[in-house]
Amino acid sequence: MTDLETIRKALEQVMDPELHRSIVDLGMVHDLELKDGTVRFTLALTTMACPMRQGMQDEARRRLLALDGVKAVEIECREMTDAEKQAVFGQSGRRRGSAEAYNDIKHIIAVLSGKGGVGKSTVAALLAVALRRKGYRVGILDADITGPSIPKMLIQGEARPMGSPMGILPVESKSGIKVMSINLLLADPNQAVIWRGPLISGAIQQFYGDVVWGELDYLIVDLPPGTSDASLTVMQSIPLNGIVLVTTPQSLAGMVVRKASSMADQLGIPIVGIIENMSYFLCPHCGREVALFGPSNAAELAVALRTPVLGRLPIQPELTVLADSGRLEEYQAAEFDSVVERMLTVVPEQMSGPAAR
Ligand code: ADP
């Protein structure tokens, strides 16, 4: 016959997905009782705005109803008191507000371009979308604080990251990509942000370290364009495993991308490969590739930089339409799927890269 001990044991199997510990272990279960086949308890949450709230209740209900003699489950939610939060986070030795301790990020891949306007942010967002479609747990950090545009592509309408005792909770896109950007924190997203070097470094370290990313297979980082101080600072502030270079078929773009690559070399960060964006336009009438910006120089660049070409992407007007309305996740392109396939074959070899330092 089920007793309170058995019930407690069942609840020990229910994990807080962000904290990776059982709700019993975290001191979230209170006033547990069993009466006439009904289990009642209070679930104390770190914040009432906890996005995992429903999921944890559902899981608890499912496990308890599977027990012999349990006919109903009643759960009441409340917020943990300050003393309770202190007890839990103090006990685990974690500093309050230090999200890094809760994060387990397997690969951090940054996207860099030689100059602005080549589609770096679009490619970064598309990488996140394609990886998510493959079932990976994905986050994207908009570190292009000089022109943050990631939320506009992936989030529709108003969304704000929420605070929690562990740190800042990122906003989630429709398909579940965790998004963090300075734009999500500004009162007016159209406001220009002027950052000086030390501020950039501080802001980025905070974005990386104080955001509760949880468990991620891939964190994509959209770097500021070019070889400016801003991109250098960001590259030094985050333990990157690899860099994807985005370029367009113009000799100038090639030249600046070499510069970007040499910067990555100096920092000891491996280049995963090159993506040539706006490489051609597929004529809707004859189906031929039209080299609007001149012939592709991706192969040549790849040889010079000793890195693979991950793919060439066409100019697609519908991409801009989807990107401008927060619907980039609806974009389907075979070209991009093969880019990601190629990237995935390169990336695992690089996991002993700098992030493992
Ligand atoms: P960057 O981050 O390099 O400054 P963005 O990603 O912001 O560049 O892209 C600049 C503009 O070009 C955006 O309006 C974007 O929608 C558009 N764009 C990017 N890639 C493509 C593409 N392959 N086809 C059509 N438009 C694109």
Short mmCIF file of C-alpha atoms and ligand atoms in Angstrom, two decimals:
data_model
loop_
_atom_site.label_atom_id
_atom_site.label_comp_id
_atom_site.label_asym_id
_atom_site.label_seq_id
_atom_site.Cartn_x
_atom_site.Cartn_y
_atom_site.Cartn_z
CA MET A 1 0.00 0.00 0.00
CA THR A 2 1.33 3.47 -0.82
CA ASP A 3 2.52 5.52 2.14
CA LEU A 4 4.06 8.97 2.43
CA GLU A 5 7.55 7.54 2.10
CA THR A 6 6.68 5.93 -1.26
CA ILE A 7 5.10 9.19 -2.38
CA ARG A 8 8.19 11.14 -1.42
CA LYS A 9 10.33 8.66 -3.33
CA ALA A 10 8.16 9.13 -6.43
CA LEU A 11 8.49 12.91 -6.13
CA GLU A 12 12.26 12.54 -5.86
CA GLN A 13 12.14 11.44 -9.50
CA VAL A 14 10.63 14.77 -10.57
CA MET A 15 13.41 17.08 -11.67
CA ASP A 16 13.50 20.84 -12.00
CA PRO A 17 14.62 20.98 -15.65
CA GLU A 18 16.59 24.20 -15.17
CA LEU A 19 18.32 23.29 -11.91
CA HIS A 20 18.84 19.60 -12.74
CA ARG A 21 17.88 18.51 -9.26
CA SER A 22 14.86 16.80 -7.82
CA ILE A 23 12.06 18.99 -6.48
CA VAL A 24 12.37 17.16 -3.13
CA ASP A 25 16.09 17.76 -2.97
CA LEU A 26 15.51 21.44 -3.76
CA GLY A 27 13.12 21.77 -0.82
CA MET A 28 10.22 22.60 -3.10
CA VAL A 29 7.78 20.03 -1.67
CA HIS A 30 5.87 21.06 1.49
CA ASP A 31 2.83 19.94 3.52
CA LEU A 32 2.74 16.52 1.87
CA GLU A 33 -0.30 14.46 2.88
CA LEU A 34 -2.28 11.44 1.73
CA LYS A 35 -5.96 11.25 2.60
CA ASP A 36 -8.58 8.89 1.13
CA GLY A 37 -6.47 8.26 -1.96
CA THR A 38 -5.78 11.97 -2.57
CA VAL A 39 -2.21 13.27 -2.40
CA ARG A 40 -1.91 16.95 -1.53
CA PHE A 41 1.22 19.08 -1.38
CA THR A 42 2.49 22.59 -1.88
CA LEU A 43 5.10 23.20 -4.57
CA ALA A 44 7.35 26.11 -3.57
CA LEU A 45 8.81 27.71 -6.69
CA THR A 46 11.87 29.94 -7.01
CA THR A 47 9.56 32.34 -8.81
CA MET A 48 5.84 32.18 -9.60
CA ALA A 49 6.79 33.14 -13.16
CA CYS A 50 8.78 29.90 -13.45
CA PRO A 51 8.25 28.64 -17.03
CA MET A 52 8.77 25.04 -15.85
CA ARG A 53 5.93 25.27 -13.35
CA GLN A 54 3.30 23.41 -15.35
CA GLY A 55 5.74 20.78 -16.57
CA MET A 56 6.87 19.89 -13.05
CA GLN A 57 3.28 19.64 -11.81
CA ASP A 58 2.30 17.42 -14.72
CA GLU A 59 5.29 15.15 -14.11
CA ALA A 60 4.52 14.92 -10.37
CA ARG A 61 0.87 14.14 -11.08
CA ARG A 62 1.80 11.45 -13.61
CA ARG A 63 4.18 9.72 -11.22
CA LEU A 64 1.83 9.87 -8.24
CA LEU A 65 -1.23 8.63 -10.12
CA ALA A 66 0.82 5.60 -11.17
CA LEU A 67 1.13 4.58 -7.52
CA ASP A 68 -1.15 1.96 -6.07
CA GLY A 69 -4.16 3.53 -4.34
CA VAL A 70 -3.56 7.16 -5.45
CA LYS A 71 -6.78 8.43 -7.04
CA ALA A 72 -6.21 12.17 -7.14
CA VAL A 73 -3.42 14.71 -6.78
CA GLU A 74 -3.88 18.30 -5.62
CA ILE A 75 -0.94 20.66 -5.94
CA GLU A 76 -0.87 24.23 -4.69
CA CYS A 77 1.91 26.55 -5.87
CA ARG A 78 3.55 29.35 -3.94
CA GLU A 79 6.82 31.25 -4.14
CA MET A 80 9.69 30.16 -1.87
CA THR A 81 10.38 32.47 1.02
CA ASP A 82 13.73 34.27 1.07
CA ALA A 83 14.89 31.93 3.83
CA GLU A 84 13.96 28.87 1.75
CA LYS A 85 15.80 30.23 -1.29
CA GLN A 86 18.79 30.98 0.86
CA ALA A 87 18.74 27.48 2.32
CA VAL A 88 18.60 25.78 -1.09
CA PHE A 89 21.06 27.94 -2.97
CA GLY A 90 23.36 28.32 0.01
CA GLN A 91 23.35 24.55 0.57
CA SER A 92 24.43 23.81 -2.99
CA GLY A 93 27.23 26.32 -2.64
CA ARG A 94 25.93 28.31 -5.55
CA ARG A 95 26.07 32.05 -5.54
CA ARG A 96 22.63 33.59 -5.90
CA GLY A 97 22.32 35.13 -9.33
CA SER A 98 25.27 33.17 -10.71
CA ALA A 99 23.54 31.34 -13.51
CA GLU A 100 26.73 29.82 -14.84
CA ALA A 101 26.60 27.13 -12.17
CA TYR A 102 23.31 25.86 -13.65
CA ASN A 103 24.48 25.89 -17.23
CA ASP A 104 25.80 22.93 -19.12
CA ILE A 105 26.62 24.05 -22.64
CA LYS A 106 28.26 21.48 -24.87
CA HIS A 107 29.29 23.56 -27.90
CA ILE A 108 29.64 27.32 -28.25
CA ILE A 109 29.89 28.38 -31.89
CA ALA A 110 30.30 32.03 -32.85
CA VAL A 111 29.38 33.53 -36.19
CA LEU A 112 31.72 36.21 -37.51
CA SER A 113 31.89 38.27 -40.68
CA GLY A 114 34.56 40.51 -42.12
CA LYS A 115 32.11 43.39 -42.39
CA GLY A 116 28.48 44.32 -41.74
CA GLY A 117 25.52 43.61 -43.98
CA VAL A 118 26.65 40.22 -45.34
CA GLY A 119 23.92 38.35 -43.48
CA LYS A 120 25.92 37.25 -40.43
CA SER A 121 22.99 37.60 -38.02
CA THR A 122 20.63 35.91 -40.45
CA VAL A 123 23.03 32.97 -40.83
CA ALA A 124 23.51 32.77 -37.05
CA ALA A 125 19.74 32.62 -36.54
CA LEU A 126 19.34 30.08 -39.36
CA LEU A 127 22.01 27.87 -37.78
CA ALA A 128 20.07 27.94 -34.51
CA VAL A 129 16.81 27.12 -36.33
CA ALA A 130 18.33 24.22 -38.28
CA LEU A 131 19.99 22.72 -35.20
CA ARG A 132 16.74 23.01 -33.26
CA ARG A 133 14.89 21.27 -36.09
CA LYS A 134 17.32 18.41 -35.73
CA GLY A 135 16.23 18.08 -32.12
CA TYR A 136 19.21 19.72 -30.42
CA ARG A 137 18.78 22.00 -27.42
CA VAL A 138 19.80 25.39 -28.75
CA GLY A 139 20.39 28.90 -27.47
CA ILE A 140 21.39 32.03 -29.33
CA LEU A 141 23.25 34.89 -27.75
CA ASP A 142 22.99 38.12 -29.68
CA ALA A 143 26.40 39.55 -28.88
CA ASP A 144 26.21 42.01 -31.78
CA ILE A 145 25.44 44.75 -29.33
CA THR A 146 26.23 47.36 -31.95
CA GLY A 147 23.17 46.24 -33.95
CA PRO A 148 21.19 43.55 -32.15
CA SER A 149 18.76 41.96 -34.57
CA ILE A 150 18.29 38.34 -33.44
CA PRO A 151 15.05 38.79 -31.42
CA LYS A 152 13.40 40.54 -34.36
CA MET A 153 14.00 37.42 -36.48
CA LEU A 154 12.94 34.76 -33.99
CA ILE A 155 10.45 36.34 -31.61
CA GLN A 156 7.07 37.67 -32.60
CA GLY A 157 5.57 40.50 -30.55
CA GLU A 158 6.70 41.74 -27.15
CA ALA A 159 8.81 39.46 -25.03
CA ARG A 160 10.96 40.19 -22.02
CA PRO A 161 13.47 37.98 -20.29
CA MET A 162 12.38 37.27 -16.72
CA GLY A 163 14.53 37.43 -13.65
CA SER A 164 14.84 34.50 -11.25
CA PRO A 165 16.99 33.81 -8.21
CA MET A 166 19.37 31.85 -10.46
CA GLY A 167 19.76 34.57 -13.08
CA ILE A 168 18.08 35.93 -16.20
CA LEU A 169 15.75 33.51 -17.99
CA PRO A 170 16.08 33.84 -21.76
CA VAL A 171 13.07 34.30 -24.00
CA GLU A 172 12.05 31.23 -25.97
CA SER A 173 11.17 31.18 -29.65
CA LYS A 174 8.22 29.17 -30.96
CA SER A 175 10.33 26.06 -31.53
CA GLY A 176 12.11 26.42 -28.18
CA ILE A 177 15.33 28.27 -29.06
CA LYS A 178 16.53 30.23 -26.02
CA VAL A 179 17.19 33.80 -27.09
CA MET A 180 19.12 36.48 -25.25
CA SER A 181 19.88 39.94 -26.55
CA ILE A 182 20.43 43.43 -25.25
CA ASN A 183 17.41 44.40 -27.36
CA LEU A 184 15.16 42.30 -25.14
CA LEU A 185 16.22 44.35 -22.13
CA LEU A 186 15.83 47.82 -23.61
CA ALA A 187 12.69 49.80 -22.84
CA ASP A 188 12.66 50.86 -26.48
CA PRO A 189 14.16 48.23 -28.81
CA ASN A 190 14.78 50.93 -31.43
CA GLN A 191 17.00 52.83 -29.03
CA ALA A 192 20.65 53.01 -30.10
CA VAL A 193 23.12 51.65 -27.60
CA ILE A 194 26.54 53.23 -27.52
CA TRP A 195 28.98 50.98 -25.74
CA ARG A 196 32.57 51.62 -24.88
CA GLY A 197 35.06 48.75 -24.69
CA PRO A 198 34.96 47.90 -20.98
CA LEU A 199 31.17 48.18 -20.97
CA ILE A 200 30.90 45.77 -23.88
CA SER A 201 33.06 43.25 -22.13
CA GLY A 202 31.05 43.58 -18.90
CA ALA A 203 27.71 43.34 -20.70
CA ILE A 204 28.74 40.27 -22.69
CA GLN A 205 30.19 38.46 -19.73
CA GLN A 206 26.97 39.16 -17.89
CA PHE A 207 24.88 37.95 -20.83
CA TYR A 208 26.87 34.80 -21.03
CA GLY A 209 27.30 34.14 -17.33
CA ASP A 210 24.12 35.49 -15.76
CA VAL A 211 21.68 33.91 -18.20
CA VAL A 212 20.12 30.61 -17.18
CA TRP A 213 20.71 28.69 -20.41
CA GLY A 214 20.34 25.34 -18.64
CA GLU A 215 21.46 22.35 -20.68
CA LEU A 216 22.29 23.22 -24.27
CA ASP A 217 23.82 21.21 -27.06
CA TYR A 218 24.65 24.36 -29.00
CA LEU A 219 24.93 28.00 -28.07
CA ILE A 220 25.24 30.14 -31.19
CA VAL A 221 26.84 33.53 -30.63
CA ASP A 222 26.20 36.33 -33.10
CA LEU A 223 29.37 38.45 -32.92
CA PRO A 224 29.63 42.14 -33.76
CA PRO A 225 30.74 42.58 -37.40
CA GLY A 226 34.33 42.77 -38.50
CA THR A 227 37.56 42.90 -36.63
CA SER A 228 36.55 45.81 -34.41
CA ASP A 229 37.37 46.06 -30.73
CA ALA A 230 33.80 45.01 -30.03
CA SER A 231 34.16 41.61 -31.73
CA LEU A 232 37.60 41.04 -30.25
CA THR A 233 36.26 41.77 -26.77
CA VAL A 234 33.34 39.41 -27.22
CA MET A 235 35.59 36.64 -28.54
CA GLN A 236 37.79 37.00 -25.49
CA SER A 237 34.86 37.11 -23.07
CA ILE A 238 33.16 33.84 -24.05
CA PRO A 239 34.84 30.40 -24.16
CA LEU A 240 34.20 29.70 -27.84
CA ASN A 241 34.70 26.23 -29.34
CA GLY A 242 34.67 27.38 -32.93
CA ILE A 243 33.91 30.17 -35.36
CA VAL A 244 31.83 30.11 -38.53
CA LEU A 245 32.87 32.79 -41.02
CA VAL A 246 30.21 34.43 -43.17
CA THR A 247 31.18 36.15 -46.38
CA THR A 248 29.71 37.30 -49.69
CA PRO A 249 31.22 36.84 -53.17
CA GLN A 250 33.12 40.12 -53.34
CA SER A 251 36.87 40.37 -53.24
CA LEU A 252 36.65 43.01 -50.54
CA ALA A 253 34.48 40.73 -48.39
CA GLY A 254 37.11 38.02 -48.90
CA MET A 255 39.89 40.31 -47.82
CA VAL A 256 38.19 41.37 -44.61
CA VAL A 257 37.22 37.80 -43.81
CA ARG A 258 40.93 36.88 -43.96
CA LYS A 259 41.49 39.53 -41.33
CA ALA A 260 38.72 38.06 -39.19
CA SER A 261 40.20 34.62 -39.60
CA SER A 262 43.63 35.81 -38.52
CA MET A 263 42.04 37.35 -35.42
CA ALA A 264 40.46 33.97 -34.59
CA ASP A 265 43.85 32.29 -35.14
CA GLN A 266 45.57 34.67 -32.78
CA LEU A 267 43.00 33.89 -30.12
CA GLY A 268 43.48 30.17 -30.77
CA ILE A 269 39.83 29.60 -31.74
CA PRO A 270 39.35 27.03 -34.55
CA ILE A 271 37.48 28.10 -37.68
CA VAL A 272 34.70 25.61 -38.33
CA GLY A 273 34.21 26.71 -41.94
CA ILE A 274 32.99 29.38 -44.34
CA ILE A 275 29.43 30.11 -45.41
CA GLU A 276 29.11 32.22 -48.52
CA ASN A 277 25.85 34.11 -48.24
CA MET A 278 24.04 35.91 -51.08
CA SER A 279 26.20 33.74 -53.28
CA TYR A 280 23.83 33.70 -56.26
CA PHE A 281 20.25 34.34 -57.26
CA LEU A 282 18.29 31.46 -58.66
CA CYS A 283 16.44 32.82 -61.72
CA PRO A 284 12.74 31.95 -61.24
CA HIS A 285 12.34 31.70 -65.02
CA CYS A 286 15.27 29.65 -66.25
CA GLY A 287 16.43 28.17 -62.90
CA ARG A 288 20.03 29.23 -63.53
CA GLU A 289 22.35 30.65 -60.91
CA VAL A 290 22.92 34.36 -61.49
CA ALA A 291 26.05 35.70 -59.79
CA LEU A 292 24.65 39.07 -58.75
CA PHE A 293 27.67 40.05 -56.68
CA GLY A 294 30.23 38.47 -58.98
CA PRO A 295 31.69 34.97 -59.09
CA SER A 296 31.98 32.94 -55.93
CA ASN A 297 35.35 33.06 -54.25
CA ALA A 298 34.43 30.75 -51.36
CA ALA A 299 36.58 27.85 -52.58
CA GLU A 300 39.63 30.06 -53.03
CA LEU A 301 39.14 31.61 -49.61
CA ALA A 302 38.70 28.19 -48.04
CA VAL A 303 42.02 27.02 -49.44
CA ALA A 304 43.76 30.17 -48.19
CA LEU A 305 42.27 29.78 -44.73
CA ARG A 306 42.60 25.99 -44.70
CA THR A 307 38.99 25.51 -43.71
CA PRO A 308 35.99 23.89 -45.45
CA VAL A 309 33.22 25.69 -47.31
CA LEU A 310 30.14 24.73 -45.34
CA GLY A 311 27.87 25.98 -48.08
CA ARG A 312 26.72 28.71 -50.43
CA LEU A 313 23.36 30.33 -49.83
CA PRO A 314 21.31 32.05 -52.51
CA ILE A 315 19.71 35.47 -52.28
CA GLN A 316 16.13 34.75 -51.33
CA PRO A 317 13.76 37.69 -50.96
CA GLU A 318 11.32 35.62 -48.84
CA LEU A 319 14.08 35.17 -46.28
CA THR A 320 14.06 38.90 -45.59
CA VAL A 321 10.28 38.92 -45.26
CA LEU A 322 10.34 36.08 -42.68
CA ALA A 323 13.33 37.60 -40.86
CA ASP A 324 11.63 40.98 -40.57
CA SER A 325 8.51 39.52 -38.98
CA GLY A 326 10.00 37.19 -36.36
CA ARG A 327 9.12 34.13 -38.46
CA LEU A 328 12.54 32.89 -39.50
CA GLU A 329 11.65 29.48 -38.07
CA GLU A 330 9.23 29.03 -40.97
CA TYR A 331 12.07 29.26 -43.51
CA GLN A 332 12.82 25.96 -45.23
CA ALA A 333 15.84 25.56 -47.44
CA ALA A 334 17.61 22.42 -48.52
CA GLU A 335 20.80 24.49 -49.02
CA PHE A 336 20.85 25.33 -45.36
CA ASP A 337 20.22 21.81 -44.12
CA SER A 338 23.34 20.63 -45.90
CA VAL A 339 25.33 23.51 -44.38
CA VAL A 340 24.37 22.29 -40.93
CA GLU A 341 25.11 18.66 -41.80
CA ARG A 342 28.60 19.68 -42.83
CA MET A 343 29.07 21.82 -39.75
CA LEU A 344 28.06 18.94 -37.50
CA THR A 345 30.69 16.71 -39.03
CA VAL A 346 33.39 19.29 -38.29
CA VAL A 347 32.31 20.48 -34.86
CA PRO A 348 32.63 17.31 -32.74
CA GLU A 349 36.34 17.09 -33.56
CA GLN A 350 36.84 20.51 -32.14
CA MET A 351 35.44 19.89 -28.72
CA SER A 352 38.86 19.81 -27.19
CA GLY A 353 39.14 23.43 -28.39
CA PRO A 354 39.44 26.51 -26.22
CA ALA A 355 36.12 26.10 -24.40
CA ALA A 356 37.57 23.08 -22.65
CA ARG A 357 40.22 25.32 -21.08
P1 ADP B 1 24.72 41.35 -40.81
O1 ADP B 1 24.43 40.66 -39.53
O2 ADP B 1 25.90 40.78 -41.54
O3 ADP B 1 24.81 42.84 -40.68
P2 ADP B 1 22.00 40.69 -41.52
O4 ADP B 1 21.89 39.27 -41.18
O5 ADP B 1 21.39 41.69 -40.59
O6 ADP B 1 23.52 41.08 -41.82
O7 ADP B 1 21.40 40.84 -42.99
C1 ADP B 1 21.32 42.09 -43.65
C2 ADP B 1 20.06 42.11 -44.52
O8 ADP B 1 20.18 41.17 -45.57
C3 ADP B 1 18.81 41.72 -43.75
O9 ADP B 1 17.75 42.51 -44.20
C4 ADP B 1 18.59 40.26 -44.14
O10 ADP B 1 17.21 39.90 -44.09
C5 ADP B 1 19.10 40.25 -45.57
N1 ADP B 1 19.62 38.94 -45.98
C6 ADP B 1 20.61 38.23 -45.39
N2 ADP B 1 20.86 37.09 -46.06
C7 ADP B 1 20.00 37.08 -47.12
C8 ADP B 1 19.76 36.17 -48.19
N3 ADP B 1 20.47 35.05 -48.34
N4 ADP B 1 18.78 36.49 -49.08
C9 ADP B 1 18.08 37.63 -48.96
N5 ADP B 1 18.26 38.53 -47.98
C10 ADP B 1 19.21 38.27 -47.06
#
